Every structure is written in structure tokens, then in C-alpha cells.
mmCIF file of N, CA, C and O in Angstrom:
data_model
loop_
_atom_site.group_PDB
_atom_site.id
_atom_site.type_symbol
_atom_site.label_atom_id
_atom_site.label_comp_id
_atom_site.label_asym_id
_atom_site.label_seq_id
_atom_site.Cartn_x
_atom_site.Cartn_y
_atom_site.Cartn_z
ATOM 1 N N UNK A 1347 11.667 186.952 136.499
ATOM 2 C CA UNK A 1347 12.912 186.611 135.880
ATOM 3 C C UNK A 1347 12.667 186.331 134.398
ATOM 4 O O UNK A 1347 11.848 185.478 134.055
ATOM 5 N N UNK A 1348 13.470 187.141 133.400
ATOM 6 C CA UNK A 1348 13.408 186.480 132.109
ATOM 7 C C UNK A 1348 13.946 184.836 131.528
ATOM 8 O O UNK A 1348 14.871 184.077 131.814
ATOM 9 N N UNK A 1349 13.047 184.824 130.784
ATOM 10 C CA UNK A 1349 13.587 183.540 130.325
ATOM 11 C C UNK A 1349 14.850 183.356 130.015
ATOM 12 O O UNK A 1349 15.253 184.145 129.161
ATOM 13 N N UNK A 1350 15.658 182.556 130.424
ATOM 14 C CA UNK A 1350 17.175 182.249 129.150
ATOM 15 C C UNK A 1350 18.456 183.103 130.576
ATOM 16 O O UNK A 1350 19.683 183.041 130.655
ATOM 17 N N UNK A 1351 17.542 183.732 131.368
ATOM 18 C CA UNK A 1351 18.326 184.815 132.653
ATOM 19 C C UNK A 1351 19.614 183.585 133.025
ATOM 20 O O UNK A 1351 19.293 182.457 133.400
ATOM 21 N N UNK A 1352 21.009 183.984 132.864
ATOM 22 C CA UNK A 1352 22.062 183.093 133.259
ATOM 23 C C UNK A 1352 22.497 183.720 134.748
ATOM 24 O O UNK A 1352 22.589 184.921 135.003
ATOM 25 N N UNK A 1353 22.725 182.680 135.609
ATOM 26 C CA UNK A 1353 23.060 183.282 137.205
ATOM 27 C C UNK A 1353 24.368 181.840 137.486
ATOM 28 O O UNK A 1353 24.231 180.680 137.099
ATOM 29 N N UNK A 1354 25.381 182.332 138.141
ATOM 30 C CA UNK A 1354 26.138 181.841 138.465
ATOM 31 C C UNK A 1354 25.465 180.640 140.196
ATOM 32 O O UNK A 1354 26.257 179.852 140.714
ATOM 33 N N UNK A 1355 24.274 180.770 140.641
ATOM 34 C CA UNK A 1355 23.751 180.773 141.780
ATOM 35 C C UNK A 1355 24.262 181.817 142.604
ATOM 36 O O UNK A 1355 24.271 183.008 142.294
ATOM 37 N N UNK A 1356 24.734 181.269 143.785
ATOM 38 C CA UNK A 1356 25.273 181.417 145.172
ATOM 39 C C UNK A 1356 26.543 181.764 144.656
ATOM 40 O O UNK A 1356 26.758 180.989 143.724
ATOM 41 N N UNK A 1357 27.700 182.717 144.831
ATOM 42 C CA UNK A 1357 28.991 182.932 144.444
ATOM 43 C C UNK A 1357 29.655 182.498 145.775
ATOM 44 O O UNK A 1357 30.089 183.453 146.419
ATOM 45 N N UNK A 1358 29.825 181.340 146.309
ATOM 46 C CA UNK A 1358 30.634 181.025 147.451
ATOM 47 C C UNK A 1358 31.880 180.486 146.403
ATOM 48 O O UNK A 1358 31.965 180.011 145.271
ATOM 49 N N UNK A 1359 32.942 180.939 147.721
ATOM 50 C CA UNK A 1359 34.004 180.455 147.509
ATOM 51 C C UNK A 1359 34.094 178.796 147.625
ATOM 52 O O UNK A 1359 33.313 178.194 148.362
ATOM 53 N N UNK A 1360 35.066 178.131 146.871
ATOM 54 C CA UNK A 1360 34.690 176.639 146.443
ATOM 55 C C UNK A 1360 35.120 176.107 147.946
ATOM 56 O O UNK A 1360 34.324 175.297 148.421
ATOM 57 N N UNK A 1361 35.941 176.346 148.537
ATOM 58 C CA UNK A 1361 36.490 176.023 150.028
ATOM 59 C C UNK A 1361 35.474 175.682 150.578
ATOM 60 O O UNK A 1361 35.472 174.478 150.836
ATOM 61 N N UNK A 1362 34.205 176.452 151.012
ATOM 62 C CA UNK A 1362 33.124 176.420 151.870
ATOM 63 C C UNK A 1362 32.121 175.955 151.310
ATOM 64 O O UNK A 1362 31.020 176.174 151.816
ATOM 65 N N UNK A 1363 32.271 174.925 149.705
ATOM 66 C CA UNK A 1363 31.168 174.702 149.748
ATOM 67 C C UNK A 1363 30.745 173.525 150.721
ATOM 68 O O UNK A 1363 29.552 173.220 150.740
ATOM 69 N N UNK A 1364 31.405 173.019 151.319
ATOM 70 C CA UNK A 1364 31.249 171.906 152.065
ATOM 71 C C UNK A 1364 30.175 172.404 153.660
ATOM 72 O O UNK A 1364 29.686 171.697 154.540
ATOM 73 N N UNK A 1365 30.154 174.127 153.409
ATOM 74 C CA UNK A 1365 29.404 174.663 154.464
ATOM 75 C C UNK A 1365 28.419 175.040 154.104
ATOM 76 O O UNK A 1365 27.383 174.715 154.683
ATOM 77 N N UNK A 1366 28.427 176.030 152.786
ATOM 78 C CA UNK A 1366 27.918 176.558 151.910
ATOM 79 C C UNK A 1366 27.556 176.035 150.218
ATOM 80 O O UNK A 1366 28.338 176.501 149.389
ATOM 81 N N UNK A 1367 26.755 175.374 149.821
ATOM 82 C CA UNK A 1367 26.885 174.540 148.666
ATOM 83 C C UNK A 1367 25.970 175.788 147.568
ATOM 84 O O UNK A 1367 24.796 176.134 147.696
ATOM 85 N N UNK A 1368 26.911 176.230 146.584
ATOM 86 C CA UNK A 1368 25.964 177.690 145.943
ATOM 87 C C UNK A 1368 24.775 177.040 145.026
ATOM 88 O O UNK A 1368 23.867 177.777 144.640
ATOM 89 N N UNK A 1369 24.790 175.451 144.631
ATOM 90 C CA UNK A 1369 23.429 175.263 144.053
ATOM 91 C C UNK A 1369 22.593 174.541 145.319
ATOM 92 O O UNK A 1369 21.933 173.555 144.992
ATOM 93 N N UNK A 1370 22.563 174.880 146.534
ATOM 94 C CA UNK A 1370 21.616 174.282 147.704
ATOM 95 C C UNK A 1370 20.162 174.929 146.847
ATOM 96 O O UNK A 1370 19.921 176.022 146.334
ATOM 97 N N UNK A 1371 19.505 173.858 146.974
ATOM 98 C CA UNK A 1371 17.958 174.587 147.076
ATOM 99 C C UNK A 1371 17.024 175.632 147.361
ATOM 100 O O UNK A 1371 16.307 176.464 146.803
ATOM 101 N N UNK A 1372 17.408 175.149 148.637
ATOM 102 C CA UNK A 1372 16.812 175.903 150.059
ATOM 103 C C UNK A 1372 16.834 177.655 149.681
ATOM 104 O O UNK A 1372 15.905 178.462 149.722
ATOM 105 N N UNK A 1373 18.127 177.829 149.348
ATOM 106 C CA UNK A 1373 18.439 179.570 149.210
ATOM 107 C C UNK A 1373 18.699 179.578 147.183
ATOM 108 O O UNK A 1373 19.098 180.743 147.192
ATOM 109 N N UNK A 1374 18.720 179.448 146.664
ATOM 110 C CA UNK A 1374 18.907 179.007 145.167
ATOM 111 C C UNK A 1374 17.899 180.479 144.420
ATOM 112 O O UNK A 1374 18.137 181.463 143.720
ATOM 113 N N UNK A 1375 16.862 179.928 145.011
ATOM 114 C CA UNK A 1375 15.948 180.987 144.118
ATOM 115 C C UNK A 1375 16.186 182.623 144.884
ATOM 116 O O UNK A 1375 15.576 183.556 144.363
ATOM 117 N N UNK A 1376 16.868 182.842 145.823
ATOM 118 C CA UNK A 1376 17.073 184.108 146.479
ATOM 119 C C UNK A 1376 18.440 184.510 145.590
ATOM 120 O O UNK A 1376 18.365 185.495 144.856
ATOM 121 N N UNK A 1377 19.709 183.728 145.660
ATOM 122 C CA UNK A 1377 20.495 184.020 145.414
ATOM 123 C C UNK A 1377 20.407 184.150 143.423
ATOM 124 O O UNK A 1377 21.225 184.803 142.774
ATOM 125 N N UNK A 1378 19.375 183.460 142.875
ATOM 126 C CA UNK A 1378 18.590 183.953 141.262
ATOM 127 C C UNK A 1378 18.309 185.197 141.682
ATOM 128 O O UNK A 1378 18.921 186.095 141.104
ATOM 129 N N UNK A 1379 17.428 185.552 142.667
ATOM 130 C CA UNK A 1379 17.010 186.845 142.428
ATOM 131 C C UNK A 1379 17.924 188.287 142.649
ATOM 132 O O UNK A 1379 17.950 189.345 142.021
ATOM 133 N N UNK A 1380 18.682 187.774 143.902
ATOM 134 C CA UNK A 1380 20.376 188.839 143.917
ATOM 135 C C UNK A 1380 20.433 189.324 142.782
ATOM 136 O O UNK A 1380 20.018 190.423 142.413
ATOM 137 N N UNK A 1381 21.282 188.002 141.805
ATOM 138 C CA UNK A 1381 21.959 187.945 140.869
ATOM 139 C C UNK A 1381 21.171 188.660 139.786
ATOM 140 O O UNK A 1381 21.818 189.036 138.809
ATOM 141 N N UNK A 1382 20.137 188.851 139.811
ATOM 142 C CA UNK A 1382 18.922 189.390 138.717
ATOM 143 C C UNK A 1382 19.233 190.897 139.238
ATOM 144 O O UNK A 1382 19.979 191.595 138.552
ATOM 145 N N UNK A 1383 18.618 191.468 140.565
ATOM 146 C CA UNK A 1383 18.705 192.727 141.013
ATOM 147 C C UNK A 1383 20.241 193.321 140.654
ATOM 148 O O UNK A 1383 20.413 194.262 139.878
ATOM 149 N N UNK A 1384 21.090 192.766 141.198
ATOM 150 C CA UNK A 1384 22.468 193.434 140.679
ATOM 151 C C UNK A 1384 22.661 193.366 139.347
ATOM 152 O O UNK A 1384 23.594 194.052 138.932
ATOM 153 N N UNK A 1385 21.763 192.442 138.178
ATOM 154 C CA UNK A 1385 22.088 192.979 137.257
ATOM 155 C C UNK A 1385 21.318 194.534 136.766
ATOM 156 O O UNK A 1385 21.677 195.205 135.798
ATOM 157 N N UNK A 1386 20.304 194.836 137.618
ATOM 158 C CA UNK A 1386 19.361 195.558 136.650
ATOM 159 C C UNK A 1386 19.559 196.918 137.097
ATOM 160 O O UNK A 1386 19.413 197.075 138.310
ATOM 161 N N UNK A 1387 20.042 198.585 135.984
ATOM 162 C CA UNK A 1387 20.751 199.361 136.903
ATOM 163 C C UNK A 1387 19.110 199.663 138.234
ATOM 164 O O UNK A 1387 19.433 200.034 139.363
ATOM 165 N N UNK A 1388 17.359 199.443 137.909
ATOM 166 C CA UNK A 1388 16.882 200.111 138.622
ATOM 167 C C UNK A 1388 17.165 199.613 140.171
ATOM 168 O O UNK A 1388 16.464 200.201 140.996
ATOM 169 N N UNK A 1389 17.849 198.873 140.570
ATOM 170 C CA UNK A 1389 17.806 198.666 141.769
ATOM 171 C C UNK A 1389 19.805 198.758 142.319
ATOM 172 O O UNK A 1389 20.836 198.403 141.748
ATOM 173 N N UNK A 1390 19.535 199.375 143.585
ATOM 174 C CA UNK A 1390 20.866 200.100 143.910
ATOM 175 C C UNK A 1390 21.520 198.920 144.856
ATOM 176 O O UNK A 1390 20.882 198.341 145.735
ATOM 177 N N UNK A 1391 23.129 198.613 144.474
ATOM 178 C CA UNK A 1391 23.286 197.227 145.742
ATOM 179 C C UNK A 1391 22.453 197.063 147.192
ATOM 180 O O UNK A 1391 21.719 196.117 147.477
ATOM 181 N N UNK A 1392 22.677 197.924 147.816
ATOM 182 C CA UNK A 1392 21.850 197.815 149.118
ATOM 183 C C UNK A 1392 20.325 196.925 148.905
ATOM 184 O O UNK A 1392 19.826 195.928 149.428
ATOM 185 N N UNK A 1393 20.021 197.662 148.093
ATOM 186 C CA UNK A 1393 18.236 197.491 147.887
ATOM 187 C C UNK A 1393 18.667 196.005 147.302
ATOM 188 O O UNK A 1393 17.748 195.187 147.360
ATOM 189 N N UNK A 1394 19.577 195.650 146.897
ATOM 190 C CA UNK A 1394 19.499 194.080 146.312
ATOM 191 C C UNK A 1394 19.817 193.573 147.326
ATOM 192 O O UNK A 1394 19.052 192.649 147.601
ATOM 193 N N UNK A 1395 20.963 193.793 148.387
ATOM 194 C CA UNK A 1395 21.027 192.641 149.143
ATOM 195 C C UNK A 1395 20.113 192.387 150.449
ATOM 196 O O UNK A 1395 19.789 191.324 150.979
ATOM 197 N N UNK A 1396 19.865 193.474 150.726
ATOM 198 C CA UNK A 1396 18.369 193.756 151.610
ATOM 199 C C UNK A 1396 17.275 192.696 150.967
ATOM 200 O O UNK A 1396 16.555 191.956 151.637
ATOM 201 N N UNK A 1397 17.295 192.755 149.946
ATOM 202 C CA UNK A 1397 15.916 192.009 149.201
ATOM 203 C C UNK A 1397 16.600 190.196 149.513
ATOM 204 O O UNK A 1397 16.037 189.218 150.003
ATOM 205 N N UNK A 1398 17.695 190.336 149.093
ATOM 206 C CA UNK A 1398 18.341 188.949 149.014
ATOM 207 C C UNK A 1398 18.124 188.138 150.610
ATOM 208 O O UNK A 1398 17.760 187.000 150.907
ATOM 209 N N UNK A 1399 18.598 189.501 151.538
ATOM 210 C CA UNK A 1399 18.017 189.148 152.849
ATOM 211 C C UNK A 1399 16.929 188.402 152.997
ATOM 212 O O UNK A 1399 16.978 187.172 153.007
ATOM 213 N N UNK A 1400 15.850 189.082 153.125
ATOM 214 C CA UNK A 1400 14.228 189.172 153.097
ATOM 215 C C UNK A 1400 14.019 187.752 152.330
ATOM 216 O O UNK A 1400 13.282 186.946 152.896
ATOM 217 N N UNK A 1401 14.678 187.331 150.936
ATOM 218 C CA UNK A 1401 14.186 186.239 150.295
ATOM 219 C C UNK A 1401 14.337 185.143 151.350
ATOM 220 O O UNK A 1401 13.431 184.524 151.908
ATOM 221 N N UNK A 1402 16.097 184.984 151.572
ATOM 222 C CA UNK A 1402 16.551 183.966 152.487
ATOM 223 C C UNK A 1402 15.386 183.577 153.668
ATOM 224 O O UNK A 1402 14.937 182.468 153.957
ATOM 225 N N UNK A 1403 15.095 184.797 154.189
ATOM 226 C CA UNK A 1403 14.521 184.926 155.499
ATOM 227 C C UNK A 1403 12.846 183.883 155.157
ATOM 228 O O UNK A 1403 12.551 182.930 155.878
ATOM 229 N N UNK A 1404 12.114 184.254 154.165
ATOM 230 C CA UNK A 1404 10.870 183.812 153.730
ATOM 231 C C UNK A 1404 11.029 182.335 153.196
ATOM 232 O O UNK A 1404 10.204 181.427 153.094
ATOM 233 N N UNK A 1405 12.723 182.423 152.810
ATOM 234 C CA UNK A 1405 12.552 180.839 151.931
ATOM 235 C C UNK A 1405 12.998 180.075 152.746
ATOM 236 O O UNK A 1405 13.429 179.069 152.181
ATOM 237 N N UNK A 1406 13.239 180.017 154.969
ATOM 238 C CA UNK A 1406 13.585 179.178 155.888
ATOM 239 C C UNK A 1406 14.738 179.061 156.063
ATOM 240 O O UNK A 1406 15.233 178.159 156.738
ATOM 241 N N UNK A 1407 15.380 179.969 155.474
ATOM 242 C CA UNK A 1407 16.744 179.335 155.931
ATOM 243 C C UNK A 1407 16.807 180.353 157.092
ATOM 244 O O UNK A 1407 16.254 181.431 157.314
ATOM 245 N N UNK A 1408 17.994 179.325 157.958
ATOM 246 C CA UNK A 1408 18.035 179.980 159.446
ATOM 247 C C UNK A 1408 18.822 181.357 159.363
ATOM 248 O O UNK A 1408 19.558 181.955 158.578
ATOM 249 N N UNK A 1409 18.328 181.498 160.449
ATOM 250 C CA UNK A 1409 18.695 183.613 160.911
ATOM 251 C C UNK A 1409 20.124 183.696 160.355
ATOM 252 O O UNK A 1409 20.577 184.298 159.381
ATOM 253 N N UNK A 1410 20.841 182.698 161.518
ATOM 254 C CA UNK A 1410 22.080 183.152 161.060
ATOM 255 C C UNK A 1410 22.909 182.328 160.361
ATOM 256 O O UNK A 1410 24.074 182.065 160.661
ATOM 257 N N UNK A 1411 22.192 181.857 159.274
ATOM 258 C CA UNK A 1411 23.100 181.098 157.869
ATOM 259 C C UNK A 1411 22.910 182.433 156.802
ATOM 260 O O UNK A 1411 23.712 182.764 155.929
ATOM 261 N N UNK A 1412 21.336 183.238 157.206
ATOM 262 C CA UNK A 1412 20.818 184.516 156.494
ATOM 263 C C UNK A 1412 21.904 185.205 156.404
ATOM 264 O O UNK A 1412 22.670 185.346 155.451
ATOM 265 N N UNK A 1413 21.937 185.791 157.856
ATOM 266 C CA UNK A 1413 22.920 186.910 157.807
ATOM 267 C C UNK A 1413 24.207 186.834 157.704
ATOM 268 O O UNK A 1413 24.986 187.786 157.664
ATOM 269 N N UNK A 1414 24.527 185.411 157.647
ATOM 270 C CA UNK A 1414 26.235 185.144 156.924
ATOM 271 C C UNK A 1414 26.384 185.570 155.648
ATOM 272 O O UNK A 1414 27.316 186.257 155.232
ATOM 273 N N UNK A 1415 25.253 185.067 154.887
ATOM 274 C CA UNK A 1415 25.185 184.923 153.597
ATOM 275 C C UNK A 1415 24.895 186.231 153.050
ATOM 276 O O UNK A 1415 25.180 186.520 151.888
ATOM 277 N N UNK A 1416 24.249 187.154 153.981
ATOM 278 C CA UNK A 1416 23.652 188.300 153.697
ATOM 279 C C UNK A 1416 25.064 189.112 153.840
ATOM 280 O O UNK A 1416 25.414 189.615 152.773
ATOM 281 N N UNK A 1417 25.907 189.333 154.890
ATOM 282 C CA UNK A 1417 26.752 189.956 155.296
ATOM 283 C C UNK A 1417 28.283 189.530 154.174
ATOM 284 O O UNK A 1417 29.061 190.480 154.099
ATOM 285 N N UNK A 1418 28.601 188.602 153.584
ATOM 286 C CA UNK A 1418 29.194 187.902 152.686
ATOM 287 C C UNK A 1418 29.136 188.733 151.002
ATOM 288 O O UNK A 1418 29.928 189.076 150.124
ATOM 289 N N UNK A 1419 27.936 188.756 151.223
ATOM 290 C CA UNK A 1419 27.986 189.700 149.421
ATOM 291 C C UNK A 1419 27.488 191.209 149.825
ATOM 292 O O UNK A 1419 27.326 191.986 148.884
ATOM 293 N N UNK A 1420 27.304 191.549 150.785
ATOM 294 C CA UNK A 1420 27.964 192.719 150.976
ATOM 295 C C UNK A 1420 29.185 193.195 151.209
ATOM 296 O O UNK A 1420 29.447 194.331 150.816
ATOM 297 N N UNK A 1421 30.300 192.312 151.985
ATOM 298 C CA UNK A 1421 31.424 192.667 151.783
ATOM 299 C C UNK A 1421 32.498 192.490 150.664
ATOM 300 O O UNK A 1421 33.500 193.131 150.349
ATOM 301 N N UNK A 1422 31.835 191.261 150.145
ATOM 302 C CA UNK A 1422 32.649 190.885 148.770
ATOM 303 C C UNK A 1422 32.811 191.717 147.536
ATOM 304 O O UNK A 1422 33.803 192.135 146.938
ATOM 305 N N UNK A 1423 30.562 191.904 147.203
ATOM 306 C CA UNK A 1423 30.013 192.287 146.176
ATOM 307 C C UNK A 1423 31.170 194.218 146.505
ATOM 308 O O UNK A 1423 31.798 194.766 145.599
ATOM 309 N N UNK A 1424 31.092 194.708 147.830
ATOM 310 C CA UNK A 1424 31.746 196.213 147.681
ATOM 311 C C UNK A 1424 33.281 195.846 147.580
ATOM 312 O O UNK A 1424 33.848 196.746 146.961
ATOM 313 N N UNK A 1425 34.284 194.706 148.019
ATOM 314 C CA UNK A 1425 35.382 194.501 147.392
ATOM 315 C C UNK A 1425 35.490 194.662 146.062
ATOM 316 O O UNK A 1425 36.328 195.415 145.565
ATOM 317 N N UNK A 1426 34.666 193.980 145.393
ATOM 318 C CA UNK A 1426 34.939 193.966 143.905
ATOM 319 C C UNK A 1426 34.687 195.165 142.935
ATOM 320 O O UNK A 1426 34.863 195.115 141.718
ATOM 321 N N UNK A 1427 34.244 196.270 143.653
ATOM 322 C CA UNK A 1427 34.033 197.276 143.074
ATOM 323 C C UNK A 1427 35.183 198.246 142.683
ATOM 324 O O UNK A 1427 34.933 199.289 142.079
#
């Protein structure tokens, strides 16, 4: 990550942060690295949120808080397109 790199964290909706908190720790540095991959054109959405996966998965957070979170900016991140 470059120095000075600005990331919004976690893009949860404010409703859920009470489920979902986007500066939690735990997932923080995965959802930096998303936010890094989707900025950069060499990596294609998939390949970012796959990776974003994989981070979650290594940095403990449970299976299926992963694949909420995983499944979440894939449907959003292709809404907003």
C-alpha cells in the first residue's frame, strides 16, 4: 500500500453498522486492500473481491461473516456500475 493511500474502510451501509462496524479491526486491513485493488486498473473486480475473500478468510474472521461481506461488494460494487 502507498503511503498517504485514502480508503473509506469497509463501505457498509450505516444501518448495519451495529452488525457490521466498517472500521472493525478484525477485517480493516482486507477491506484497505479491496479498496486498493479496485483502485488499480491491473487487477479486474472479481480478482479483487476473491482476494478480499481470501484476506477475510486468513485475517479469522468467521466463514460466514466472510462470505456476507464477500457476497455484499459483489453485489453492490456491480450495482454501482
Amino acid at each position: 500500500m502507498p503511503a498517504g493511500y485514502v480508503t473509506d474502510l469497509a463501505s457498509v451501509p450505516r444501518w448495519l453498522w451495529w452488525f457490521l462496524p466498517p472500521f472493525h479491526p478484525q477485517y480493516a486491513a482486507a477491506a484497505v486492500l479491496h479498496d486498493y485493488l479496485r483502485s488499480w486498473s491491473g487487477f479486474d473486480p472479481l480478482t479483487a473481491h476473491t482476494t478480499f475473500l481470501d484476506a477475510l478468510t486468513i485475517l479469522g474472521v468467521e466463514r460466514w461473516k466472510a462470505l456476507a461481506m464477500f457476497l455484499a461488494v459483489v453485489v453492490f460494487d456491480s450495482a454501482r456500475r
